[in-house]
GROMACS .gro file of C-alpha atoms in nm:
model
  312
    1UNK     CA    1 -11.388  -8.312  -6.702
    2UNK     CA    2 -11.587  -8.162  -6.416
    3UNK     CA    3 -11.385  -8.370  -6.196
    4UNK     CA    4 -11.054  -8.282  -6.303
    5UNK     CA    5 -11.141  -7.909  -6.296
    6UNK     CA    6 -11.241  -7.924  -5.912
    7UNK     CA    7 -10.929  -8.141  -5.863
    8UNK     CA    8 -10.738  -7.871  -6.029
    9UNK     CA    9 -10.935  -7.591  -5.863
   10UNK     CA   10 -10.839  -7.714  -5.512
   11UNK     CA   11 -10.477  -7.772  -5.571
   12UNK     CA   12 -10.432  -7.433  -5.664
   13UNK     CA   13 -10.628  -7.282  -5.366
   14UNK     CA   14 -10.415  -7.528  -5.136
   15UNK     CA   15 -10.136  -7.372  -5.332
   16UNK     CA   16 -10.252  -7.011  -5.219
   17UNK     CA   17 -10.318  -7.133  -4.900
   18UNK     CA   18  -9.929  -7.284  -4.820
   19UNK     CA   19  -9.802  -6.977  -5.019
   20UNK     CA   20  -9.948  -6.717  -4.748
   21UNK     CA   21  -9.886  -6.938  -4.444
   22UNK     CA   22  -9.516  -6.962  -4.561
   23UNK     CA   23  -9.570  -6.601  -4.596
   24UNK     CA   24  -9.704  -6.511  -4.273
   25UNK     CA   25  -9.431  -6.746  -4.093
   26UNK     CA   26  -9.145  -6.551  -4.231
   27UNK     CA   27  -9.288  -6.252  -4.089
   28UNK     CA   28  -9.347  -6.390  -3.733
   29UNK     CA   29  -9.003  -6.581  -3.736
   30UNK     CA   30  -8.855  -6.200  -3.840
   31UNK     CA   31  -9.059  -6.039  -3.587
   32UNK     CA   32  -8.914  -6.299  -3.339
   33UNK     CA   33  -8.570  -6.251  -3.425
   34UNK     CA   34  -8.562  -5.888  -3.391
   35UNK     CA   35  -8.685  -5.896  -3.038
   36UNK     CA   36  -8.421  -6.146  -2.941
   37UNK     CA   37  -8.170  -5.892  -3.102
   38UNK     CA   38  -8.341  -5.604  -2.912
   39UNK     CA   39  -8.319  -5.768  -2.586
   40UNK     CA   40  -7.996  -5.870  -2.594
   41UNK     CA   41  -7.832  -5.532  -2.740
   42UNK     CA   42  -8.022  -5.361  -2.439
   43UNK     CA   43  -7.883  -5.610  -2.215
   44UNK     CA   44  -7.481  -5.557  -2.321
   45UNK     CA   45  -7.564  -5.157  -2.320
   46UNK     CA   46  -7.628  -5.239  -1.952
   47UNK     CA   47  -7.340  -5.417  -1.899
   48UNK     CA   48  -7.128  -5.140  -2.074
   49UNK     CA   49  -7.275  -4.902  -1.849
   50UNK     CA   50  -7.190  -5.143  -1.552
   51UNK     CA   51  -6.833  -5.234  -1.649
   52UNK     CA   52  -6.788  -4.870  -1.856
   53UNK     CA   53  -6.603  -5.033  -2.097
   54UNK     CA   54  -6.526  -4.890  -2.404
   55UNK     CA   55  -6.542  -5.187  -2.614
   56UNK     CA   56  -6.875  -5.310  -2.561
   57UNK     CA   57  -7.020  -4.896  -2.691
   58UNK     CA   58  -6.827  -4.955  -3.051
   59UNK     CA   59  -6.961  -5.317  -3.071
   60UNK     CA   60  -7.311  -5.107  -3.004
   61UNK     CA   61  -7.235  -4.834  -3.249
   62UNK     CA   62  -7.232  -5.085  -3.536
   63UNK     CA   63  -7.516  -5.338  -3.389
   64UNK     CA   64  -7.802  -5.053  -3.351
   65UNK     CA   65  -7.741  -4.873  -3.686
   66UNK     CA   66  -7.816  -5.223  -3.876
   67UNK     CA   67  -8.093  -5.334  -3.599
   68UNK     CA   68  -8.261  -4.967  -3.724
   69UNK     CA   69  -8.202  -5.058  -4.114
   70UNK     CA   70  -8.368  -5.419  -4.071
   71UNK     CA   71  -8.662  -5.248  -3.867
   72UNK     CA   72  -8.718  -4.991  -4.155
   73UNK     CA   73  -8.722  -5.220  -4.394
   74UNK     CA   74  -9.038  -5.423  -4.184
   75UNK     CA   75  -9.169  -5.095  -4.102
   76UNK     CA   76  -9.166  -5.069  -4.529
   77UNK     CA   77  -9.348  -5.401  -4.592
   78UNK     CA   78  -9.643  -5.252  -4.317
   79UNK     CA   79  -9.707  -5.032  -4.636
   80UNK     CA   80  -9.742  -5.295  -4.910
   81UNK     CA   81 -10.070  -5.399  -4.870
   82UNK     CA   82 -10.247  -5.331  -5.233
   83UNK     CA   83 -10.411  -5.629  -5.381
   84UNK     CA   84 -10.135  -5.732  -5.550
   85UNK     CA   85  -9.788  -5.653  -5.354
   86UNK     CA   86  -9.711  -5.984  -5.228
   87UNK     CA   87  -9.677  -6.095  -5.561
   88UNK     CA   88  -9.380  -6.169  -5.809
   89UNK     CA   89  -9.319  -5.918  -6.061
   90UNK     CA   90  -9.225  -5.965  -6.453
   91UNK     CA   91  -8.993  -5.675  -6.582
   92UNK     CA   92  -8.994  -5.562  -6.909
   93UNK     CA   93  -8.700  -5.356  -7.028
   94UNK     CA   94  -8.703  -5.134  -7.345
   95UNK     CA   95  -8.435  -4.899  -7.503
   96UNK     CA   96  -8.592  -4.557  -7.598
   97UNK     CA   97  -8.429  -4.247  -7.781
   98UNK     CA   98  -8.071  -4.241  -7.794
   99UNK     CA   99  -7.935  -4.510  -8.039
  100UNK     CA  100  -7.652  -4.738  -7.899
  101UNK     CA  101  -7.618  -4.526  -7.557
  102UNK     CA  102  -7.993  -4.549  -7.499
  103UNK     CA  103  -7.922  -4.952  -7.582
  104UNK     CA  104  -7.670  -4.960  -7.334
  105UNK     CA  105  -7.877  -4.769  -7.056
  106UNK     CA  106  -8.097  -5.050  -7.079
  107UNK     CA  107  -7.826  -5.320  -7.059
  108UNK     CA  108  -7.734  -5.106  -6.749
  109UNK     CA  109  -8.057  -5.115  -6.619
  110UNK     CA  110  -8.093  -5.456  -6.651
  111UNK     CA  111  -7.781  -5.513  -6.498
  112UNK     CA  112  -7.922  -5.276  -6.152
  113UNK     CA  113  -8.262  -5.462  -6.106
  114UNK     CA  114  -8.116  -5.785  -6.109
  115UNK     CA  115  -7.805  -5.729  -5.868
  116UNK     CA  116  -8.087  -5.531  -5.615
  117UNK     CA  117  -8.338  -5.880  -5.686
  118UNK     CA  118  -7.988  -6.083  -5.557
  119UNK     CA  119  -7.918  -5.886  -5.265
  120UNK     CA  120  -8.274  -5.908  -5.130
  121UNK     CA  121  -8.278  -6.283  -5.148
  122UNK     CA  122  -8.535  -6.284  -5.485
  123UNK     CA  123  -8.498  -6.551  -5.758
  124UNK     CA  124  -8.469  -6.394  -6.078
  125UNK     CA  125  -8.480  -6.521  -6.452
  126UNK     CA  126  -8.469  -6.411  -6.792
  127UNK     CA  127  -8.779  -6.449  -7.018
  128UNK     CA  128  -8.636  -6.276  -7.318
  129UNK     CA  129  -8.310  -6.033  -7.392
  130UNK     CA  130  -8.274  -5.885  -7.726
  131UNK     CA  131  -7.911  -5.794  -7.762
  132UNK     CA  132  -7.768  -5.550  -7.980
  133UNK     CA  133  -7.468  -5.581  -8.261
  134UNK     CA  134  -7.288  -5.298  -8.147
  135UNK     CA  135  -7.358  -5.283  -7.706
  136UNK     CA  136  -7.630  -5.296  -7.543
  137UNK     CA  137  -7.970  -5.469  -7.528
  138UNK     CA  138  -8.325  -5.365  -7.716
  139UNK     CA  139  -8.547  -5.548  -7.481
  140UNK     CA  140  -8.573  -5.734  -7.173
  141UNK     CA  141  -8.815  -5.935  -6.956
  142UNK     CA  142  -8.727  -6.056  -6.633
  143UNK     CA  143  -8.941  -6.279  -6.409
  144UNK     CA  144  -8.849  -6.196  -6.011
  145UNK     CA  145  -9.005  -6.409  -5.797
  146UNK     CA  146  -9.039  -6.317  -5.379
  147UNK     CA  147  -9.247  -6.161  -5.112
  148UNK     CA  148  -9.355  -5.837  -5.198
  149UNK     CA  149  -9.144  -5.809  -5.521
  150UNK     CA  150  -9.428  -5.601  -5.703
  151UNK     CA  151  -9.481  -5.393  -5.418
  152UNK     CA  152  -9.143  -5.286  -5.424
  153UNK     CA  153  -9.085  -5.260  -5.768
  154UNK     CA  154  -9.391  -5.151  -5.886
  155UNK     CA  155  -9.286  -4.756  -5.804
  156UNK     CA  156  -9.010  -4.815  -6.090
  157UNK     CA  157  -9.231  -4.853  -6.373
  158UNK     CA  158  -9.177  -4.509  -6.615
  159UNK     CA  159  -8.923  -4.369  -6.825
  160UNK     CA  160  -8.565  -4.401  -6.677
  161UNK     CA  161  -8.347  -4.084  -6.767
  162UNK     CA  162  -7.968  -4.127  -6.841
  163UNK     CA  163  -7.675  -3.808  -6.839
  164UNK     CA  164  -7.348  -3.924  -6.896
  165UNK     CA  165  -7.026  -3.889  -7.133
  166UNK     CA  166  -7.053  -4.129  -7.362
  167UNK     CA  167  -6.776  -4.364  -7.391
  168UNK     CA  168  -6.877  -4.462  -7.830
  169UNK     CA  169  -6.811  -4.088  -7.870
  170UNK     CA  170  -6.429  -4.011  -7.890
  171UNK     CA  171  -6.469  -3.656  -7.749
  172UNK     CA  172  -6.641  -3.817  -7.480
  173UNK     CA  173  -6.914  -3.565  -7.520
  174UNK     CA  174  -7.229  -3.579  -7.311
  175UNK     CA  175  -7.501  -3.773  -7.446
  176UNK     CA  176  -7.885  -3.812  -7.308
  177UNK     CA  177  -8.047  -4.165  -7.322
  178UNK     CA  178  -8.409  -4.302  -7.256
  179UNK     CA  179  -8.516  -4.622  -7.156
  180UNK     CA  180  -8.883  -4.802  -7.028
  181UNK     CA  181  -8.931  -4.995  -6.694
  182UNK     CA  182  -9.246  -5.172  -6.713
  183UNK     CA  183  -9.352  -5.395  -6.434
  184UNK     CA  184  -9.644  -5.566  -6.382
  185UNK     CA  185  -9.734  -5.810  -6.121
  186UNK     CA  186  -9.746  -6.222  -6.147
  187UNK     CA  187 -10.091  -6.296  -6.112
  188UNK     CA  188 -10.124  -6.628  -6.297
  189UNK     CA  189 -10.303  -6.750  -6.003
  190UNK     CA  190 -10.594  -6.533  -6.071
  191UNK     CA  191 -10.555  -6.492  -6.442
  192UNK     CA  192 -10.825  -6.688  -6.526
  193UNK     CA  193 -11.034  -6.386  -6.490
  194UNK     CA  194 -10.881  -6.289  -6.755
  195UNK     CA  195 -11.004  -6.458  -7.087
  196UNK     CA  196 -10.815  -6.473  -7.384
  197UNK     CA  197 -11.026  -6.594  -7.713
  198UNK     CA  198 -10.811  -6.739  -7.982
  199UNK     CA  199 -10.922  -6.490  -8.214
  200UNK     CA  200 -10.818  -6.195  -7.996
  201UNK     CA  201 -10.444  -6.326  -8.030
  202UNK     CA  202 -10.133  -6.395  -8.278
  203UNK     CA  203  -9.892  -6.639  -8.235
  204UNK     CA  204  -9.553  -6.575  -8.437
  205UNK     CA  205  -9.248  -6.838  -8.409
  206UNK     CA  206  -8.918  -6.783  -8.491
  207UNK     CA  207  -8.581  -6.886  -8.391
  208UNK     CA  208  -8.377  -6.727  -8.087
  209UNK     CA  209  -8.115  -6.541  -8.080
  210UNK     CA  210  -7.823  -6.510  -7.887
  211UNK     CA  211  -7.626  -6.817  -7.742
  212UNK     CA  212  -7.835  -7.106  -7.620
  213UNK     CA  213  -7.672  -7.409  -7.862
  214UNK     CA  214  -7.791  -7.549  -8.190
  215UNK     CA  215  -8.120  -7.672  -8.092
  216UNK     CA  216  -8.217  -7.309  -7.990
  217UNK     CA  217  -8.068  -7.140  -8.236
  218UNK     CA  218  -8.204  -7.397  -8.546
  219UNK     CA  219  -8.547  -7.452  -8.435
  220UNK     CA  220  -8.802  -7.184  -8.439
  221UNK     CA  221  -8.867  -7.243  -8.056
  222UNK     CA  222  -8.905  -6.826  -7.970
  223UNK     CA  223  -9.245  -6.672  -7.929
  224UNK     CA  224  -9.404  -6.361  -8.004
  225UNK     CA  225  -9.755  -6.321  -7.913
  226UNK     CA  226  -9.975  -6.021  -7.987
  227UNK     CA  227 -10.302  -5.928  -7.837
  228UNK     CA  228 -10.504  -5.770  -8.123
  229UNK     CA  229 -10.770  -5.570  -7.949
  230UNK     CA  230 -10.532  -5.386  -7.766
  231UNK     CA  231 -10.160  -5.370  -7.946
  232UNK     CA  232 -10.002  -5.550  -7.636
  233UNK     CA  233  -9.662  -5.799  -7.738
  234UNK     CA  234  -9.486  -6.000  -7.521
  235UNK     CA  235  -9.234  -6.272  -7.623
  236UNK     CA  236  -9.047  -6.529  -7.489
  237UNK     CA  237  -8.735  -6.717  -7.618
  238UNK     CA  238  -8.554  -6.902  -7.333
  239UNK     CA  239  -8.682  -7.199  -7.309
  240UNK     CA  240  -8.590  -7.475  -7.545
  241UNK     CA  241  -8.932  -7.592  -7.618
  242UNK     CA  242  -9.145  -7.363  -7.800
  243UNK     CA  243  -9.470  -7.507  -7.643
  244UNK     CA  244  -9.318  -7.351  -7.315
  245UNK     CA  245  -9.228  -7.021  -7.452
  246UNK     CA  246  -9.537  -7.000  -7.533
  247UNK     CA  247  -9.737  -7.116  -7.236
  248UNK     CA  248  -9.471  -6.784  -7.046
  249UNK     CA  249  -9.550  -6.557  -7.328
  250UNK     CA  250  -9.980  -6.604  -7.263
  251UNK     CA  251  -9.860  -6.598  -6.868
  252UNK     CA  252  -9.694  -6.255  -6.925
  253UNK     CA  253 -10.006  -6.130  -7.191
  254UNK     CA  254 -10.217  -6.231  -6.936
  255UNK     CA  255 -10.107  -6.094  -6.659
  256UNK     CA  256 -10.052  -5.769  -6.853
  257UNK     CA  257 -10.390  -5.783  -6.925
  258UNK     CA  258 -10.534  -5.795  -6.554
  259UNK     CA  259 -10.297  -5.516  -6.488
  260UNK     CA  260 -10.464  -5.292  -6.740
  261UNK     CA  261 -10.818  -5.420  -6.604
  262UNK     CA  262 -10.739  -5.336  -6.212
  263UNK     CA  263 -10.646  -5.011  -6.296
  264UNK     CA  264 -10.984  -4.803  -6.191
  265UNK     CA  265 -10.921  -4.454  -6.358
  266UNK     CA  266 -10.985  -4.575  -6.713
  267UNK     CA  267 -11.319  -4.744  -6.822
  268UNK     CA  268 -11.170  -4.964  -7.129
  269UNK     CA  269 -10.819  -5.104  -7.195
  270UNK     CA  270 -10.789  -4.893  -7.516
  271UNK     CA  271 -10.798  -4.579  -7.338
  272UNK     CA  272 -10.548  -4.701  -7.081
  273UNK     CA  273 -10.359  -4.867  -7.399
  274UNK     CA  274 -10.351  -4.508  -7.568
  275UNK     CA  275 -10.181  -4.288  -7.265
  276UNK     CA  276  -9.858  -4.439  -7.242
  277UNK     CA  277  -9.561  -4.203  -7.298
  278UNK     CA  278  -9.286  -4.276  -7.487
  279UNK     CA  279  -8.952  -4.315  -7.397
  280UNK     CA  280  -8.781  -3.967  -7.475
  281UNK     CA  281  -8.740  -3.639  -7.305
  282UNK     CA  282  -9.006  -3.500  -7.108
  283UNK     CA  283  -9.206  -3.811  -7.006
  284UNK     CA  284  -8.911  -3.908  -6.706
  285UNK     CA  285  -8.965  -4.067  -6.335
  286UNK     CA  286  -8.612  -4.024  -6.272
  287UNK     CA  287  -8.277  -3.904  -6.396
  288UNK     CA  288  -7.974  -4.041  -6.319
  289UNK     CA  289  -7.685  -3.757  -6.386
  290UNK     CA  290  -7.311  -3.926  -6.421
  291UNK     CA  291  -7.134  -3.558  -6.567
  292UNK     CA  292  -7.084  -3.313  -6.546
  293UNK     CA  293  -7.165  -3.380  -6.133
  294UNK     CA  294  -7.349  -3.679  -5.994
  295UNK     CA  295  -7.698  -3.719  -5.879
  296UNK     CA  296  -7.962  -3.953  -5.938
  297UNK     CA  297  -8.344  -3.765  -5.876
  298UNK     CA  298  -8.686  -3.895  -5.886
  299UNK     CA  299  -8.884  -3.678  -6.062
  300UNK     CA  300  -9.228  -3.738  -5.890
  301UNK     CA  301  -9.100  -3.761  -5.498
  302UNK     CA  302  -8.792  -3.504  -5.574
  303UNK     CA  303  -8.596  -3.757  -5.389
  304UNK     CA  304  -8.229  -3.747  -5.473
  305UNK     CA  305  -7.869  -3.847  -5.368
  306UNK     CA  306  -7.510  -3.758  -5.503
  307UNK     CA  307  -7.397  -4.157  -5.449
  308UNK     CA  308  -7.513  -4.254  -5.811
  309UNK     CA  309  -7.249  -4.567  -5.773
  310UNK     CA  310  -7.459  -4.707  -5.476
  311UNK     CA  311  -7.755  -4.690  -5.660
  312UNK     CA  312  -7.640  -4.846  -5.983
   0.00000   0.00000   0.00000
């Protein structure tokens, strides 16, 4: 047994080890590829300049905006450098006050984190999605996996503040919605800080909903684990074997779990446990406003922007 732990205990540090060299290799092969682009935009301005031709300035005028963009978004990753930034991220999606509306803010939601995960290049999946009878969703949990994914996520975790007129009213009258972005970073590399005693735990099993086929659908393959000392659930119901639901579900408790532990303001994981908001009016990180104008503000940076269709 000693053996096999040391084997095991090596392959994941060679694991870490690959992981950050990849890591570091993107960022000097980026770094690279910008300077080639910077040279050779400064070398057609001087051939413009040279030739004055017309041409070669509105080939520039589009060229420098996006070579500014792609070094802002470097200039962003500079920043990321808590503990756990480079990590993946699991995303946990809940519907708050509002009935159906507030369900269907968080089907929207859902719907905006994973479009933003496929335009930066991130592989995404979907632990668990608890849909609704009438629209909507209940709950979500999606696994995002790429450089830096908590570190730029991790800003989103709060209440999420909807305005809009709601299209299951036929006066269209304007309705208010709430729903919870939790994210917390992948650390199942360094989770086994983080022990979980058989006692501290429930396991509940029951059968999945949604499509997924008859084997899904008549076995009770879903997963629904709760950590007793401190109220924590996570579940897990896409996979077709329950044995792996459940080895994602103690992934996801786990890694909850070290979340709650890193954070330094609190001394025990009740009192962290017992400060969360909930998901109505007043406890808001942002607002997105579709009527009667448009504008989607963070609360906390009093960022905003009228172009509420770019951001969704």
């Amino acid at each position: 047994e000693t053996t096999q732990d040391g084997f095991w205990n090596n392959l994941e540090r060679s694991q870490k080890v690959q992981t950050r060299l990849k890591q570091l290799q993107n960022k000097l092969h980026r770094f690279k590829k910008l300077m080639s682009t910077w040279e050779d935009l400064t070398t057609l301005c001087e051939m413009g300049q040279e030739a004055e031709d017309e041409e070669i300035l509105e080939e520039l005028k589009t060229e420098f905006p996006a070579l500014e963009t792609e070094i802002e978004e470097i200039r962003m990753t500079t920043l990321l450098s808590g503990e756990y930034d480079a990590n993946n991220v699991i995303l946990q999606l809940h519907s708050g006050a509002g009935g159906t509306e507030a369900q269907d803010w968080c089907q929207m939601l859902y719907r905006m984190y994973t479009r933003w995960a496929e335009r930066h290049g991130y592989a995404w999946k979907t632990l668990d999605y608890e849909e609704c009878d009438e629209a909507g969703i209940k709950s979500a949990v999606i696994s995002i996996e790429g450089e830096n994914a908590y570190g730029f996520l991790k800003g989103e975790n709060g209440v999420h503040r909807l305005v809009r007129g709601s299209p299951f009213d036929a006066n269209a009258r304007r309705q208010t919605s709430f729903a919870a972005v939790e994210v917390i970073p992948d650390i199942e590399n360094d989770s086994q800080d983080v022990e979980i005693r058989p006692e501290d735990y429930e396991m509940q099993v029951y059968r999945s909903s949604g499509a997924g086929g008859q084997h899904i659908n008549k076995t009770s393959s879903a997963v629904r684990l709760t950590h007793l000392p401190t109220g924590i659930v996570v579940f897990c119901q896409t996979e077709r074997s329950q044995f792996q639901n459940r080895d994602y579900a103690m992934q996801m408790l786990k890694s909850k779990l070290m979340e709650l532990k890193i954070q330094q303001h609190a001394e025990k994981i009740s009192d962290i446990k017992g400060v969360q908001l909930k998901i109505e009016w007043g406890s808001q990180i942002r607002s997105y406003v579709f009527m009667p104008y448009q504008l989607v503000k963070d609360t906390r940076t009093d960022y905003e922007t009228g172009n509420i269709q770019s951001v969704m």
